[in-house]
Short mmCIF file of C-alpha atoms in Angstrom, two decimals:
data_model
loop_
_atom_site.label_atom_id
_atom_site.label_comp_id
_atom_site.label_asym_id
_atom_site.label_seq_id
_atom_site.Cartn_x
_atom_site.Cartn_y
_atom_site.Cartn_z
CA MET A 186 -75.18 45.85 61.07
CA ASP A 187 -75.49 49.50 63.16
CA LEU A 188 -76.27 48.86 67.01
CA LEU A 189 -78.45 52.24 67.11
CA SER A 190 -80.22 51.44 63.82
CA HIS A 191 -81.66 48.57 65.51
CA LEU A 192 -82.12 49.81 69.25
CA GLU A 193 -85.25 50.50 68.80
CA ASP A 194 -86.68 47.36 67.73
CA ILE A 195 -83.99 45.65 71.21
CA LEU A 196 -85.40 47.96 74.18
CA SER A 197 -89.47 46.90 73.14
CA TYR A 198 -89.24 43.71 74.41
CA PHE A 199 -88.20 45.44 77.63
CA ARG A 200 -90.84 47.84 77.65
CA PRO A 201 -93.67 46.08 79.43
CA LEU A 202 -91.11 46.46 82.82
CA PHE A 203 -91.08 50.11 82.86
CA ASN A 204 -93.98 52.39 83.38
CA SER A 205 -93.50 56.11 80.58
CA GLN A 206 -91.08 57.64 82.52
CA ASN A 207 -89.39 54.49 83.81
CA PHE A 208 -89.09 53.77 80.84
CA SER A 209 -87.66 56.76 78.97
CA LEU A 210 -84.84 57.34 81.57
CA PHE A 211 -84.23 52.87 80.81
CA ARG A 212 -83.65 53.65 77.11
CA ALA A 213 -82.05 56.79 77.70
CA LEU A 214 -79.28 55.21 80.24
CA ILE A 215 -77.96 51.87 76.93
CA TYR A 216 -78.41 54.67 74.83
CA GLY A 217 -75.73 56.31 77.02
CA PHE A 218 -73.27 53.00 77.52
CA ILE A 219 -74.34 52.49 74.03
CA ALA A 220 -72.62 55.26 72.30
CA ASN A 221 -70.40 56.45 75.15
CA THR A 222 -66.78 55.25 74.97
CA ASP A 223 -64.54 57.14 77.39
CA GLY A 224 -65.51 55.04 80.28
CA GLY A 225 -65.70 56.74 83.79
CA THR A 226 -68.87 58.02 85.68
CA LEU A 227 -72.80 58.06 85.19
CA THR A 228 -72.04 61.69 83.93
CA HIS A 229 -71.50 59.97 80.97
CA PRO A 230 -73.53 58.01 79.89
CA TYR A 231 -75.63 61.04 81.16
CA GLN A 232 -74.88 62.80 77.75
CA SER A 233 -73.67 60.67 75.68
CA GLY A 234 -77.70 59.36 76.08
CA PHE A 235 -78.80 62.77 74.50
CA SER A 236 -81.59 62.32 77.82
CA GLN A 237 -84.60 64.89 77.70
CA THR A 238 -84.69 64.40 81.96
CA ARG A 239 -83.18 66.27 84.36
CA TYR A 240 -78.68 64.96 85.25
CA TRP A 241 -80.52 63.41 89.11
CA SER A 242 -83.58 61.57 87.66
CA LEU A 243 -81.34 58.96 86.35
CA PRO A 244 -79.62 58.63 90.01
CA LYS A 245 -82.46 58.36 90.74
CA PHE A 246 -84.11 55.78 88.87
CA LEU A 247 -81.11 53.48 89.86
CA SER A 248 -80.81 54.00 92.87
CA ARG A 249 -84.71 53.99 93.95
CA GLY A 250 -86.70 53.59 91.21
CA ASN A 251 -90.07 51.80 91.08
CA TRP A 252 -88.86 48.96 88.79
CA ASP A 253 -87.55 45.07 89.51
CA ALA A 254 -83.51 44.51 88.00
CA ASP A 255 -84.63 41.07 88.26
CA ALA A 256 -87.30 41.26 85.91
CA VAL A 257 -84.87 43.06 83.44
CA ALA A 258 -81.70 40.70 83.24
CA THR A 259 -84.29 37.31 83.00
CA HIS A 260 -85.61 38.78 80.16
CA LEU A 261 -82.47 40.28 78.92
CA ILE A 262 -81.96 36.43 79.50
CA ARG A 263 -84.21 34.08 77.10
CA ARG A 264 -84.13 37.23 74.45
CA ILE A 265 -80.50 35.85 74.34
CA GLN A 266 -81.13 32.46 74.28
CA GLU A 267 -83.52 33.01 71.15
CA VAL A 268 -80.97 34.65 69.21
CA PHE A 269 -78.75 31.76 69.86
CA PRO A 270 -78.91 28.24 70.53
CA ASP A 271 -75.83 26.86 71.55
CA TRP A 272 -74.78 28.24 75.64
CA VAL A 273 -74.26 27.40 78.98
CA TYR A 274 -73.68 29.66 81.83
CA VAL A 275 -70.39 30.80 83.28
CA TYR A 276 -70.45 31.23 86.53
CA ASP A 277 -67.88 33.75 88.99
CA GLU A 278 -67.36 36.25 92.51
CA THR A 279 -64.68 38.53 92.33
CA LYS A 280 -63.28 41.67 93.98
CA ALA A 281 -63.30 45.46 93.29
CA LEU A 282 -60.82 46.06 95.32
CA LYS A 283 -58.06 49.27 95.80
CA THR A 284 -55.34 49.37 98.52
CA GLY A 285 -55.00 52.29 101.39
CA LYS A 286 -57.06 53.21 104.29
CA SER A 287 -60.60 52.63 104.99
CA GLN A 288 -63.34 54.39 103.83
CA TRP A 289 -67.36 54.42 104.89
CA GLY A 290 -69.38 52.39 102.68
CA LEU A 291 -67.46 50.05 101.65
CA HIS A 292 -67.04 46.46 102.98
CA PHE A 293 -63.11 45.73 104.74
CA PHE A 294 -60.94 43.19 103.57
CA ARG A 295 -58.55 41.76 106.22
CA ASN A 296 -54.84 41.26 104.17
CA PHE A 297 -52.48 40.04 106.98
CA SER A 298 -49.00 41.44 104.42
CA TYR A 299 -48.87 44.80 105.66
CA GLN A 300 -48.42 43.32 109.42
CA LYS A 301 -44.69 44.32 110.20
CA HIS A 302 -43.71 43.15 113.27
CA GLY A 303 -46.98 43.04 114.28
CA VAL A 304 -48.11 46.48 113.82
CA ASN A 305 -50.40 47.24 111.39
CA GLN A 306 -48.92 49.53 108.38
CA SER A 307 -52.52 51.69 108.23
CA LYS A 308 -53.22 49.95 104.43
CA PHE A 309 -55.62 48.38 104.15
CA HIS A 310 -57.72 46.35 101.13
CA TYR A 311 -61.43 47.86 100.53
CA GLY A 312 -63.93 47.42 98.32
CA HIS A 313 -67.11 45.88 97.41
CA GLU A 314 -67.67 42.05 96.10
CA PHE A 315 -70.19 40.34 93.87
CA GLY A 316 -71.33 37.50 92.10
CA ALA A 317 -71.57 37.78 88.19
CA LEU A 318 -72.87 35.80 85.57
CA GLY A 319 -72.35 35.47 82.31
CA LEU A 320 -73.52 33.82 79.05
CA LEU A 321 -71.78 31.76 76.84
CA CYS A 322 -73.12 31.87 73.01
CA HIS A 323 -71.85 29.93 70.29
CA THR A 324 -72.32 32.75 67.19
CA PRO A 325 -71.53 32.06 63.71
CA ARG A 326 -67.93 32.91 64.05
CA ASP A 327 -66.82 32.08 67.71
CA TRP A 328 -68.16 31.40 70.86
CA GLN A 329 -68.51 34.92 72.84
CA LEU A 330 -69.97 35.62 76.35
CA PHE A 331 -72.77 38.02 77.13
CA PRO A 332 -72.16 39.31 80.87
CA VAL A 333 -76.18 39.41 81.84
CA TRP A 334 -76.45 39.35 85.65
CA VAL A 335 -74.53 40.65 88.80
CA LYS A 336 -75.12 41.48 92.36
CA LEU A 337 -72.98 42.77 95.07
CA ILE A 338 -72.85 40.19 97.73
CA LEU A 339 -73.11 42.08 101.70
CA PRO A 340 -71.55 40.07 103.61
CA GLN A 341 -73.61 41.69 106.67
CA SER A 342 -77.01 41.07 105.32
CA VAL A 343 -78.02 37.27 105.66
CA ARG A 344 -80.41 37.81 102.11
CA ASP A 345 -77.20 39.42 100.60
CA LYS A 346 -74.20 37.06 101.20
CA SER A 347 -72.56 34.65 98.87
CA ASP A 348 -74.78 31.84 98.19
CA ALA A 349 -77.84 32.86 98.96
CA VAL A 350 -76.61 35.31 95.53
CA LEU A 351 -76.23 32.20 93.56
CA LYS A 352 -79.90 30.66 94.86
CA ARG A 353 -81.97 33.86 93.64
CA ILE A 354 -79.77 34.60 90.39
CA CYS A 355 -79.74 29.86 89.99
CA SER A 356 -83.95 30.11 90.78
CA LYS A 357 -84.94 32.22 88.18
CA ILE A 358 -83.18 31.72 85.76
CA PRO A 359 -83.84 28.73 82.89
CA PRO A 360 -82.73 25.31 83.98
CA GLY A 361 -78.94 25.04 82.51
CA LEU A 362 -75.72 24.19 82.24
CA ILE A 363 -73.48 25.55 83.98
CA ILE A 364 -69.79 26.71 85.33
CA PHE A 365 -68.15 26.82 88.49
CA ASP A 366 -64.59 27.10 89.54
CA ARG A 367 -63.20 25.14 91.70
CA GLY A 368 -63.72 27.33 94.62
CA PHE A 369 -67.68 26.10 94.27
CA ALA A 370 -67.14 22.32 94.25
CA ARG A 371 -68.88 22.58 98.04
CA ARG A 372 -72.01 19.95 98.82
CA LYS A 373 -73.95 23.24 99.66
CA VAL A 374 -73.72 24.42 95.76
CA PHE A 375 -73.83 20.88 94.05
CA THR A 376 -77.16 20.94 96.06
CA MET A 377 -79.26 24.07 95.95
CA ALA A 378 -77.88 24.79 91.51
CA LEU A 379 -79.45 20.80 91.30
CA ARG A 380 -83.36 21.11 93.29
CA PHE A 381 -83.40 23.75 89.90
CA GLY A 382 -82.56 21.67 87.75
CA HIS A 383 -79.01 22.96 86.29
CA HIS A 384 -76.16 20.61 85.37
CA LEU A 385 -73.39 21.89 86.65
CA LEU A 386 -69.02 22.06 86.00
CA CYS A 387 -66.55 22.59 88.26
CA ARG A 388 -62.99 22.14 88.42
CA ALA A 389 -62.57 19.01 91.14
CA LYS A 390 -59.43 20.25 93.48
CA SER A 391 -56.68 18.77 94.52
CA ASN A 392 -58.18 16.73 98.02
CA ALA A 393 -60.98 15.17 96.45
CA VAL A 394 -62.35 11.86 97.42
CA PHE A 395 -63.86 10.25 94.36
CA TYR A 396 -65.89 6.50 94.74
CA GLY A 397 -66.95 3.81 92.09
CA LEU A 398 -70.40 2.76 91.27
CA PRO A 399 -71.27 -0.46 93.71
CA LYS A 400 -71.28 -4.31 92.82
CA PRO A 401 -74.77 -5.48 92.78
CA PRO A 402 -74.79 -7.35 96.24
CA LYS A 403 -74.73 -12.03 94.21
CA ARG A 404 -77.65 -12.35 96.46
CA ARG A 405 -79.92 -10.29 98.98
CA GLN A 406 -78.35 -8.53 102.09
CA ARG A 407 -79.76 -7.59 104.66
CA GLY A 408 -79.21 -3.43 105.42
CA ARG A 409 -79.51 -0.51 103.77
CA PRO A 410 -77.74 -0.89 100.26
CA LYS A 411 -74.03 0.66 99.28
CA LYS A 412 -73.80 3.07 98.80
CA TYR A 413 -70.12 3.65 97.42
CA GLY A 414 -68.19 1.39 95.82
CA ASP A 415 -63.71 1.32 96.37
CA ARG A 416 -62.16 4.07 96.15
CA LEU A 417 -61.19 5.54 92.79
CA ASP A 418 -58.05 5.80 91.18
CA ILE A 419 -56.93 7.95 88.45
CA ARG A 420 -54.30 6.42 87.95
CA ARG A 421 -56.04 3.10 86.95
CA LEU A 422 -58.21 4.56 84.92
CA ARG A 423 -57.89 3.31 80.78
CA TYR A 424 -56.92 7.43 78.97
CA LYS A 425 -57.22 7.28 74.93
CA ASP A 426 -55.34 10.78 73.26
CA ILE A 427 -57.03 12.84 71.45
CA GLY A 428 -56.10 15.62 69.37
CA ILE A 429 -57.95 19.64 69.81
CA ASP A 430 -56.55 22.51 68.23
CA GLY A 431 -53.75 20.81 67.06
CA GLN A 432 -52.83 19.41 70.59
CA SER A 433 -52.69 15.54 72.22
CA TYR A 434 -54.54 15.58 75.47
CA SER A 435 -54.67 12.08 77.41
CA ILE A 436 -58.72 12.09 78.06
CA ALA A 437 -60.07 9.26 80.62
CA ALA A 438 -64.31 9.70 82.24
CA LYS A 439 -65.54 7.67 84.44
CA VAL A 440 -69.29 8.24 86.19
CA VAL A 441 -68.50 7.74 89.88
CA ARG A 442 -69.93 8.55 93.38
CA THR A 443 -68.28 11.74 95.78
CA LYS A 444 -69.57 12.78 99.02
CA MET A 445 -70.16 16.57 97.55
CA CYS A 446 -72.75 15.77 96.19
CA ASP A 447 -75.96 13.37 95.80
CA ALA A 448 -76.33 12.31 92.79
CA ASP A 449 -73.34 10.81 90.60
CA VAL A 450 -70.72 12.28 89.13
CA ARG A 451 -68.94 11.91 84.98
CA LEU A 452 -65.79 12.24 86.18
CA GLY A 453 -63.07 13.80 83.80
CA VAL A 454 -59.66 13.10 83.92
CA ILE A 455 -57.19 15.18 81.83
CA ARG A 456 -53.20 13.89 83.21
CA ASN A 457 -49.57 15.10 81.23
CA ARG A 458 -46.29 14.66 80.88
CA PRO A 459 -43.82 17.47 80.83
CA LYS A 460 -40.71 15.42 80.47
CA ALA A 461 -40.56 12.11 80.39
CA SER A 462 -38.84 11.76 83.27
CA LYS A 463 -40.79 13.31 85.34
CA PRO A 464 -44.55 11.96 86.82
CA TYR A 465 -47.64 12.49 85.08
CA GLN A 466 -49.63 15.66 86.42
CA TYR A 467 -53.42 15.17 86.75
CA PHE A 468 -56.24 18.04 85.74
CA CYS A 469 -60.09 16.89 87.44
CA VAL A 470 -63.29 19.08 85.97
CA ARG A 471 -66.80 16.95 87.03
CA THR A 472 -70.67 17.99 86.76
CA LYS A 473 -74.47 16.10 87.54
CA ILE A 474 -72.96 13.88 85.53
CA THR A 475 -69.86 14.79 85.07
CA ALA A 476 -66.28 15.63 86.88
CA PHE A 477 -63.34 16.36 84.69
CA CYS A 478 -59.62 15.99 86.57
CA VAL A 479 -56.48 17.26 85.38
#
């Protein structure tokens, strides 16, 4: 299927979000990004998009145009979810960094590896930090990751700090399963995502502590009921060997509680042993009712 021949029908889905002038600029920008294969600056998409406006209209459209980028991203997510019924969210943060002298307008990231004998070597990490959301969809051929939302993180702004950016994204997307890496294993992140109806899947930290569910008392007792049971020892779980893509894995799962999350979580544990003489290595991941360890 030729994408450009069907692009008009796809772009018409976004028509209610723009006025006539902004929609023509949005249309030219999308055509330019798809038709341009050289990368480079905004000049290349502008020339490839066959825009009838002057060049400076496009930077003004992106910088201070009267349209809502969050509404466009939300519209795009709903459109992809209509086409692919099997999907999960993937969220991460990334830094666009360079090494050299600091430049005006870019955030400064301290890196002490450029210190020699306590003297600064005039080299810094500088750049921007972004929060990015992807939609991992099951297509007829395989799994495809669609980058659907990118927001700039500004440490100086309360509205655009790391947790605030994640909160704004989670509040606008339809509830679903969000996959995080181990760096987001924080109570504040879990509480916020669960409040918006999302489910979580993330790798547990190596020092994470889990507890079993408390046993109901034989007779009624005074005071608040116990919230945590005995501390969990992942080595004592019942492991089962399964085969995935020709490889064998030893996996166990258990519903547990942790002080990192208000809700019960399902802890999944994968263990392997590189050599018979070596001890087991464990890997853990978890979600709202799920967590896994390797």
